[in-house]
mmCIF file of C-alpha atoms in Angstrom:
data_model
loop_
_atom_site.group_PDB
_atom_site.id
_atom_site.type_symbol
_atom_site.label_atom_id
_atom_site.label_comp_id
_atom_site.label_asym_id
_atom_site.label_seq_id
_atom_site.Cartn_x
_atom_site.Cartn_y
_atom_site.Cartn_z
ATOM 1 C CA MET G 1 -11.343 268.578 -46.969
ATOM 2 C CA SER G 2 -12.497 267.004 -43.735
ATOM 3 C CA ILE G 3 -12.359 263.124 -43.251
ATOM 4 C CA LYS G 4 -16.092 261.886 -43.086
ATOM 5 C CA GLU G 5 -17.497 260.521 -39.847
ATOM 6 C CA SER G 6 -17.911 257.071 -41.488
ATOM 7 C CA GLU G 7 -14.048 256.782 -42.320
ATOM 8 C CA LEU G 8 -12.884 258.075 -38.807
ATOM 9 C CA ILE G 9 -15.212 256.914 -36.298
ATOM 10 C CA LEU G 10 -14.828 258.729 -32.908
ATOM 11 C CA ASN G 11 -16.549 257.802 -29.590
ATOM 12 C CA PRO G 12 -19.024 260.225 -27.885
ATOM 13 C CA ASP G 13 -16.085 261.331 -25.695
ATOM 14 C CA GLY G 14 -13.865 262.202 -28.733
ATOM 15 C CA SER G 15 -11.524 259.203 -28.368
ATOM 16 C CA VAL G 16 -10.640 256.948 -31.569
ATOM 17 C CA TYR G 17 -13.248 254.197 -31.912
ATOM 18 C CA HIS G 18 -11.461 250.944 -31.178
ATOM 19 C CA LEU G 19 -8.683 252.044 -29.041
ATOM 20 C CA ASN G 20 -10.673 254.418 -26.961
ATOM 21 C CA LEU G 21 -7.718 256.983 -26.764
ATOM 22 C CA LYS G 22 -7.248 260.609 -27.186
ATOM 23 C CA PRO G 23 -4.107 262.342 -28.386
ATOM 24 C CA GLU G 24 -2.967 263.230 -24.894
ATOM 25 C CA HIS G 25 -3.184 259.452 -23.804
ATOM 26 C CA ILE G 26 -0.221 258.308 -25.648
ATOM 27 C CA ALA G 27 3.418 258.815 -25.846
ATOM 28 C CA ASN G 28 5.786 259.023 -28.949
ATOM 29 C CA THR G 29 7.360 255.813 -27.905
ATOM 30 C CA ILE G 30 5.022 252.927 -28.243
ATOM 31 C CA ILE G 31 5.569 249.161 -27.255
ATOM 32 C CA PHE G 32 3.296 246.827 -29.174
ATOM 33 C CA VAL G 33 2.441 243.363 -27.393
ATOM 34 C CA GLY G 34 -0.083 241.022 -28.669
ATOM 35 C CA ASP G 35 -1.573 239.505 -25.497
ATOM 36 C CA GLN G 36 -3.401 242.027 -23.248
ATOM 37 C CA ASN G 37 -1.888 240.419 -20.152
ATOM 38 C CA ARG G 38 1.629 241.496 -21.228
ATOM 39 C CA VAL G 39 0.692 245.054 -20.827
ATOM 40 C CA ASP G 40 0.858 244.863 -17.074
ATOM 41 C CA LYS G 41 4.045 242.664 -17.324
ATOM 42 C CA ILE G 42 5.680 245.744 -19.019
ATOM 43 C CA SER G 43 3.989 248.622 -17.083
ATOM 44 C CA LYS G 44 5.093 246.838 -13.831
ATOM 45 C CA HIS G 45 8.378 248.277 -14.616
ATOM 46 C CA PHE G 46 7.420 251.719 -14.771
ATOM 47 C CA ASP G 47 8.063 254.154 -12.162
ATOM 48 C CA SER G 48 4.649 255.750 -12.430
ATOM 49 C CA ILE G 49 1.609 255.062 -14.802
ATOM 50 C CA GLU G 50 -0.577 258.109 -15.687
ATOM 51 C CA PHE G 51 -3.147 256.508 -17.824
ATOM 52 C CA GLN G 52 -4.992 253.175 -18.330
ATOM 53 C CA THR G 53 -7.804 252.018 -20.572
ATOM 54 C CA GLN G 54 -8.967 249.057 -22.264
ATOM 55 C CA LYS G 55 -11.599 248.283 -24.944
ATOM 56 C CA ARG G 56 -11.801 244.851 -26.262
ATOM 57 C CA GLU G 57 -8.500 243.362 -26.687
ATOM 58 C CA PHE G 58 -6.854 246.889 -26.929
ATOM 59 C CA LYS G 59 -5.573 247.625 -23.490
ATOM 60 C CA THR G 60 -3.096 250.434 -22.973
ATOM 61 C CA HIS G 61 -0.982 251.869 -20.280
ATOM 62 C CA THR G 62 0.987 255.110 -20.601
ATOM 63 C CA GLY G 63 3.803 255.852 -17.941
ATOM 64 C CA TYR G 64 7.242 256.652 -17.159
ATOM 65 C CA TYR G 65 10.171 254.345 -17.264
ATOM 66 C CA LYS G 66 13.436 256.329 -15.821
ATOM 67 C CA SER G 67 12.157 259.721 -17.066
ATOM 68 C CA LYS G 68 11.073 258.347 -20.492
ATOM 69 C CA ARG G 69 7.320 258.545 -21.191
ATOM 70 C CA ILE G 70 6.361 255.069 -22.851
ATOM 71 C CA THR G 71 2.959 253.663 -23.998
ATOM 72 C CA VAL G 72 2.110 249.938 -24.065
ATOM 73 C CA ILE G 73 -0.620 248.711 -26.131
ATOM 74 C CA SER G 74 -1.868 245.147 -26.878
ATOM 75 C CA THR G 75 -2.854 244.790 -30.334
ATOM 76 C CA GLY G 76 -4.432 241.278 -30.294
ATOM 77 C CA ILE G 77 -3.544 238.685 -32.887
ATOM 78 C CA GLY G 78 -3.205 239.168 -36.528
ATOM 79 C CA PRO G 79 -2.623 241.764 -39.479
ATOM 80 C CA ASP G 80 -6.150 242.848 -39.358
ATOM 81 C CA ASN G 81 -5.829 244.075 -35.702
ATOM 82 C CA ILE G 82 -2.501 245.930 -36.758
ATOM 83 C CA ASP G 83 -4.378 247.751 -39.385
ATOM 84 C CA ILE G 84 -6.836 249.194 -36.823
ATOM 85 C CA VAL G 85 -4.194 249.955 -34.171
ATOM 86 C CA LEU G 86 -1.733 251.577 -36.478
ATOM 87 C CA ASN G 87 -4.143 253.837 -38.524
ATOM 88 C CA GLU G 88 -5.870 254.940 -35.204
ATOM 89 C CA LEU G 89 -2.561 255.893 -33.622
ATOM 90 C CA ASP G 90 -1.697 257.726 -36.703
ATOM 91 C CA ALA G 91 -4.924 259.566 -36.555
ATOM 92 C CA LEU G 92 -4.267 260.487 -32.863
ATOM 93 C CA VAL G 93 -1.205 262.303 -33.904
ATOM 94 C CA ASN G 94 -1.468 263.225 -37.451
ATOM 95 C CA ILE G 95 -5.231 264.347 -37.656
ATOM 96 C CA ASP G 96 -6.855 267.087 -35.986
ATOM 97 C CA LEU G 97 -9.734 265.110 -34.361
ATOM 98 C CA ASN G 98 -11.904 268.354 -34.028
ATOM 99 C CA THR G 99 -11.529 269.430 -37.760
ATOM 100 C CA ARG G 100 -11.038 266.086 -39.107
ATOM 101 C CA LYS G 101 -8.255 267.212 -41.200
ATOM 102 C CA PRO G 102 -4.691 265.996 -41.392
ATOM 103 C CA LYS G 103 -2.269 268.066 -39.763
ATOM 104 C CA GLU G 104 0.445 269.991 -41.779
ATOM 105 C CA ASN G 105 3.158 268.914 -39.341
ATOM 106 C CA LEU G 106 3.421 265.287 -39.128
ATOM 107 C CA THR G 107 4.690 263.185 -36.141
ATOM 108 C CA SER G 108 6.617 260.192 -36.304
ATOM 109 C CA LEU G 109 6.077 257.558 -33.549
ATOM 110 C CA ASP G 110 8.742 255.045 -32.663
ATOM 111 C CA ILE G 111 7.012 251.468 -32.305
ATOM 112 C CA ILE G 112 8.738 248.420 -30.937
ATOM 113 C CA ARG G 113 6.948 245.261 -31.034
ATOM 114 C CA ILE G 114 7.945 242.729 -28.128
ATOM 115 C CA GLY G 115 6.401 239.274 -29.211
ATOM 116 C CA THR G 116 7.015 235.459 -29.053
ATOM 117 C CA SER G 117 7.662 233.325 -31.889
ATOM 118 C CA GLY G 118 9.277 230.100 -32.991
ATOM 119 C CA SER G 119 12.326 229.896 -35.049
ATOM 120 C CA LEU G 120 12.467 228.165 -38.413
ATOM 121 C CA GLN G 121 16.331 227.764 -38.269
ATOM 122 C CA LYS G 122 18.149 225.437 -35.956
ATOM 123 C CA ASP G 123 21.117 227.762 -35.450
ATOM 124 C CA ILE G 124 18.765 230.342 -33.877
ATOM 125 C CA PRO G 125 18.288 228.603 -30.548
ATOM 126 C CA VAL G 126 15.325 228.646 -28.074
ATOM 127 C CA ASP G 127 15.272 231.410 -25.544
ATOM 128 C CA ALA G 128 17.355 233.874 -28.045
ATOM 129 C CA PHE G 129 16.065 237.384 -28.939
ATOM 130 C CA LEU G 130 15.326 237.731 -32.733
ATOM 131 C CA LEU G 131 15.146 241.408 -34.286
ATOM 132 C CA SER G 132 13.397 241.319 -37.585
ATOM 133 C CA GLU G 133 15.446 243.084 -39.955
ATOM 134 C CA TYR G 134 12.832 242.543 -42.639
ATOM 135 C CA ALA G 135 9.428 241.146 -42.781
ATOM 136 C CA LEU G 136 7.671 238.884 -45.140
ATOM 137 C CA ASP G 137 4.149 239.492 -45.627
ATOM 138 C CA LEU G 138 2.222 236.119 -46.551
ATOM 139 C CA ASN G 139 -1.164 237.333 -45.772
ATOM 140 C CA GLY G 140 -2.028 240.202 -48.363
ATOM 141 C CA MET G 141 -3.492 242.696 -46.210
ATOM 142 C CA LEU G 142 -0.936 245.304 -47.195
ATOM 143 C CA HIS G 143 -2.061 244.921 -50.925
ATOM 144 C CA SER G 144 -4.980 247.402 -49.814
ATOM 145 C CA TYR G 145 -2.520 250.192 -49.848
ATOM 146 C CA GLN G 146 -0.091 251.778 -52.458
ATOM 147 C CA ILE G 147 3.024 249.916 -51.445
ATOM 148 C CA GLU G 148 5.154 250.136 -54.404
ATOM 149 C CA ASN G 149 7.733 252.548 -52.810
ATOM 150 C CA ILE G 150 8.164 250.262 -49.714
ATOM 151 C CA ARG G 151 8.530 246.950 -51.023
ATOM 152 C CA HIS G 152 11.629 244.857 -51.888
ATOM 153 C CA LYS G 153 10.356 243.394 -55.361
ATOM 154 C CA THR G 154 13.861 241.462 -56.231
ATOM 155 C CA ILE G 155 13.824 239.621 -52.926
ATOM 156 C CA GLU G 156 10.023 238.767 -53.233
ATOM 157 C CA ASP G 157 10.417 237.431 -56.845
ATOM 158 C CA ALA G 158 13.151 235.395 -55.567
ATOM 159 C CA PHE G 159 10.959 233.886 -52.758
ATOM 160 C CA VAL G 160 8.129 233.392 -55.269
ATOM 161 C CA ALA G 161 10.635 231.371 -57.507
ATOM 162 C CA GLN G 162 12.180 229.327 -54.776
ATOM 163 C CA THR G 163 8.930 228.311 -53.125
ATOM 164 C CA ASN G 164 6.937 227.744 -56.161
ATOM 165 C CA TRP G 165 4.340 230.369 -54.765
ATOM 166 C CA SER G 166 0.675 229.672 -55.748
ATOM 167 C CA LYS G 167 -0.857 232.130 -57.945
ATOM 168 C CA SER G 168 -3.861 231.956 -56.132
ATOM 169 C CA LYS G 169 -2.566 233.466 -53.108
ATOM 170 C CA ALA G 170 -1.570 237.082 -52.640
ATOM 171 C CA TYR G 171 1.622 238.157 -53.794
ATOM 172 C CA PRO G 172 4.402 238.156 -50.895
ATOM 173 C CA ILE G 173 5.631 241.609 -49.828
ATOM 174 C CA ILE G 174 8.920 242.266 -48.167
ATOM 175 C CA ILE G 175 9.490 245.381 -45.939
ATOM 176 C CA LYS G 176 12.594 246.370 -44.019
ATOM 177 C CA ASN G 177 12.539 247.733 -40.447
ATOM 178 C CA SER G 178 13.577 251.130 -39.510
ATOM 179 C CA ALA G 179 17.306 251.481 -39.653
ATOM 180 C CA SER G 180 17.472 254.189 -36.817
ATOM 181 C CA LEU G 181 15.346 251.911 -34.396
ATOM 182 C CA GLU G 182 17.406 248.780 -35.310
ATOM 183 C CA LYS G 183 20.679 250.761 -34.591
ATOM 184 C CA ARG G 184 19.144 251.577 -31.170
ATOM 185 C CA ILE G 185 17.788 248.260 -30.025
ATOM 186 C CA ALA G 186 20.205 245.875 -31.675
ATOM 187 C CA SER G 187 23.201 244.346 -29.818
ATOM 188 C CA ASN G 188 25.213 241.323 -29.645
ATOM 189 C CA LYS G 189 22.513 239.800 -27.651
ATOM 190 C CA THR G 190 20.143 239.796 -30.824
ATOM 191 C CA TYR G 191 19.946 237.716 -33.635
ATOM 192 C CA LYS G 192 18.846 239.174 -37.082
ATOM 193 C CA GLY G 193 16.770 237.856 -39.953
ATOM 194 C CA MET G 194 13.541 237.999 -41.850
ATOM 195 C CA THR G 195 10.144 237.381 -39.986
ATOM 196 C CA ALA G 196 7.407 235.882 -41.998
ATOM 197 C CA THR G 197 3.803 237.133 -41.151
ATOM 198 C CA ALA G 198 0.998 234.648 -41.674
ATOM 199 C CA GLY G 199 -2.656 235.473 -41.648
ATOM 200 C CA GLY G 200 -3.505 232.640 -39.358
ATOM 201 C CA PHE G 201 -2.284 230.079 -36.720
ATOM 202 C CA TYR G 202 -3.007 226.823 -38.148
ATOM 203 C CA GLY G 203 -3.130 226.193 -41.844
ATOM 204 C CA PRO G 204 -1.428 229.642 -42.778
ATOM 205 C CA GLN G 205 1.459 228.290 -40.548
ATOM 206 C CA GLY G 206 1.759 224.798 -41.941
ATOM 207 C CA ARG G 207 -0.248 223.233 -38.876
ATOM 208 C CA VAL G 208 -2.590 220.356 -39.750
ATOM 209 C CA LEU G 209 -5.465 219.291 -37.661
ATOM 210 C CA ARG G 210 -8.382 218.049 -39.909
ATOM 211 C CA LEU G 211 -8.059 220.253 -42.961
ATOM 212 C CA PRO G 212 -5.248 219.518 -45.607
ATOM 213 C CA LEU G 213 -3.128 222.174 -46.684
ATOM 214 C CA GLN G 214 -2.766 223.995 -50.151
ATOM 215 C CA ASP G 215 1.003 223.385 -49.974
ATOM 216 C CA SER G 216 2.058 220.958 -47.258
ATOM 217 C CA GLU G 217 5.872 221.781 -48.264
ATOM 218 C CA LEU G 218 5.667 225.392 -47.768
ATOM 219 C CA ASN G 219 7.276 225.608 -44.337
ATOM 220 C CA SER G 220 10.296 223.235 -45.497
ATOM 221 C CA LYS G 221 10.615 225.726 -48.620
ATOM 222 C CA MET G 222 10.643 228.813 -46.372
ATOM 223 C CA ASP G 223 13.260 227.081 -44.235
ATOM 224 C CA ASP G 224 15.459 226.454 -47.370
ATOM 225 C CA PHE G 225 14.927 229.987 -48.879
ATOM 226 C CA ASN G 226 18.073 232.224 -49.288
ATOM 227 C CA SER G 227 18.494 235.325 -50.986
ATOM 228 C CA ASN G 228 22.108 236.665 -50.873
ATOM 229 C CA GLY G 229 22.338 235.437 -47.102
ATOM 230 C CA LEU G 230 18.773 236.602 -46.119
ATOM 231 C CA ARG G 231 16.671 233.824 -44.692
ATOM 232 C CA VAL G 232 13.450 233.434 -43.115
ATOM 233 C CA THR G 233 14.196 233.047 -39.547
ATOM 234 C CA ASN G 234 10.696 232.970 -37.888
ATOM 235 C CA LEU G 235 7.090 232.786 -38.291
ATOM 236 C CA GLU G 236 4.286 234.933 -36.496
ATOM 237 C CA MET G 237 1.285 237.193 -37.335
ATOM 238 C CA GLU G 238 1.875 240.856 -36.960
ATOM 239 C CA THR G 239 5.295 242.097 -37.949
ATOM 240 C CA SER G 240 4.782 242.757 -41.722
ATOM 241 C CA ALA G 241 1.654 244.764 -41.032
ATOM 242 C CA ILE G 242 3.492 246.898 -38.544
ATOM 243 C CA TYR G 243 6.566 247.506 -40.989
ATOM 244 C CA GLY G 244 4.435 248.164 -44.025
ATOM 245 C CA LEU G 245 1.943 250.613 -42.341
ATOM 246 C CA SER G 246 4.552 252.327 -40.347
ATOM 247 C CA LYS G 247 6.594 252.805 -43.621
ATOM 248 C CA LEU G 248 3.612 254.211 -45.368
ATOM 249 C CA LEU G 249 2.398 256.590 -42.466
ATOM 250 C CA GLY G 250 6.048 257.810 -41.707
ATOM 251 C CA HIS G 251 6.723 256.044 -38.334
ATOM 252 C CA ASN G 252 9.578 253.944 -37.316
ATOM 253 C CA ALA G 253 9.170 250.323 -36.236
ATOM 254 C CA VAL G 254 11.176 247.284 -35.195
ATOM 255 C CA SER G 255 10.000 244.083 -34.101
ATOM 256 C CA LEU G 256 11.713 241.870 -31.372
ATOM 257 C CA ASN G 257 10.631 238.201 -30.630
ATOM 258 C CA ALA G 258 11.450 236.100 -27.606
ATOM 259 C CA ILE G 259 12.113 232.649 -29.374
ATOM 260 C CA ILE G 260 10.426 230.232 -27.135
ATOM 261 C CA ALA G 261 10.437 227.452 -29.829
ATOM 262 C CA ASN G 262 12.550 226.020 -32.424
ATOM 263 C CA ARG G 263 10.195 224.160 -35.054
ATOM 264 C CA ALA G 264 13.291 222.903 -36.921
ATOM 265 C CA SER G 265 14.579 220.831 -34.019
ATOM 266 C CA GLY G 266 11.381 220.390 -32.125
ATOM 267 C CA ASN G 267 12.548 222.181 -28.983
ATOM 268 C CA PHE G 268 10.425 224.270 -26.717
ATOM 269 C CA SER G 269 11.793 226.781 -24.026
ATOM 270 C CA LYS G 270 11.855 225.282 -20.578
ATOM 271 C CA ASN G 271 11.091 228.627 -19.065
ATOM 272 C CA PRO G 272 9.391 230.917 -21.754
ATOM 273 C CA THR G 273 8.160 233.429 -19.006
ATOM 274 C CA LYS G 274 11.625 234.050 -18.055
ATOM 275 C CA THR G 275 12.649 234.478 -21.558
ATOM 276 C CA VAL G 276 9.817 237.068 -22.256
ATOM 277 C CA GLU G 277 10.568 238.862 -19.089
ATOM 278 C CA ASP G 278 14.216 239.090 -20.042
ATOM 279 C CA LEU G 279 13.437 240.565 -23.522
ATOM 280 C CA ILE G 280 11.092 243.154 -21.745
ATOM 281 C CA THR G 281 13.879 244.516 -19.555
ATOM 282 C CA TYR G 282 16.246 244.356 -22.342
ATOM 283 C CA THR G 283 13.921 246.503 -24.520
ATOM 284 C CA LEU G 284 13.227 249.004 -21.933
ATOM 285 C CA ASN G 285 16.857 249.563 -21.175
ATOM 286 C CA LYS G 286 17.657 250.004 -24.964
ATOM 287 C CA ILE G 287 14.765 252.459 -25.418
ATOM 288 C CA ILE G 288 16.390 254.922 -22.689
ATOM 289 C CA GLU G 289 19.852 254.516 -23.838
#
């Protein structure tokens, strides 16, 4: 059965609605960044750029880095944006946009997020690279999908018990990264841990301006959480959505963060631009190994 026009919206030129992309515009290896300005900071390393477009916050460059075809896409901020980006990328490779029917032979994309984050643990220093072995979903977006086969319920239950998680919030979801991509990208330069993904920047991450928090102790509870050595190492707004949707759709995903702050010690990087640039070159060279 064909997918209805209201469910898979295409632009007049046949490109997917939000990303403004056609299937031929993307590579099978895709780097996600949040900030649209970071797309250029990655593609400047390319030997050539064959395609560029932007619609809203979604900016895309596709080109070659040392003979490897790579696409860089800015996703914007938050799990809701990841829902748009990953579903539309999957449509580009796994749905025939002419017939609007899923393809019989499906394509798996390799998706690597390059982001910035603050560490929650004192022993993960500023300017380090952190690879998210697991993602902890605190925002609830993934509950819209059938997630029972991808979640790690035992760790989730331990987190709920140790943090006294409010029953009025969405139940936390824990998803592992792609083991094959982790093997390719990890090295002695990367720390590993569990990245918590919040649905906002202020209250959902424990920041207080004028509004009181539902649980003012949540960050310290997350700092102290431990399940057989697995700790919450950092907090951001995209990784769990990337891991969850990639698992559900059959893609490989890994998330890397340049640690530019340590919230446990109160330190901030003296040169965050260099730390991000170092992570970009590290990642590009790992992709082509």
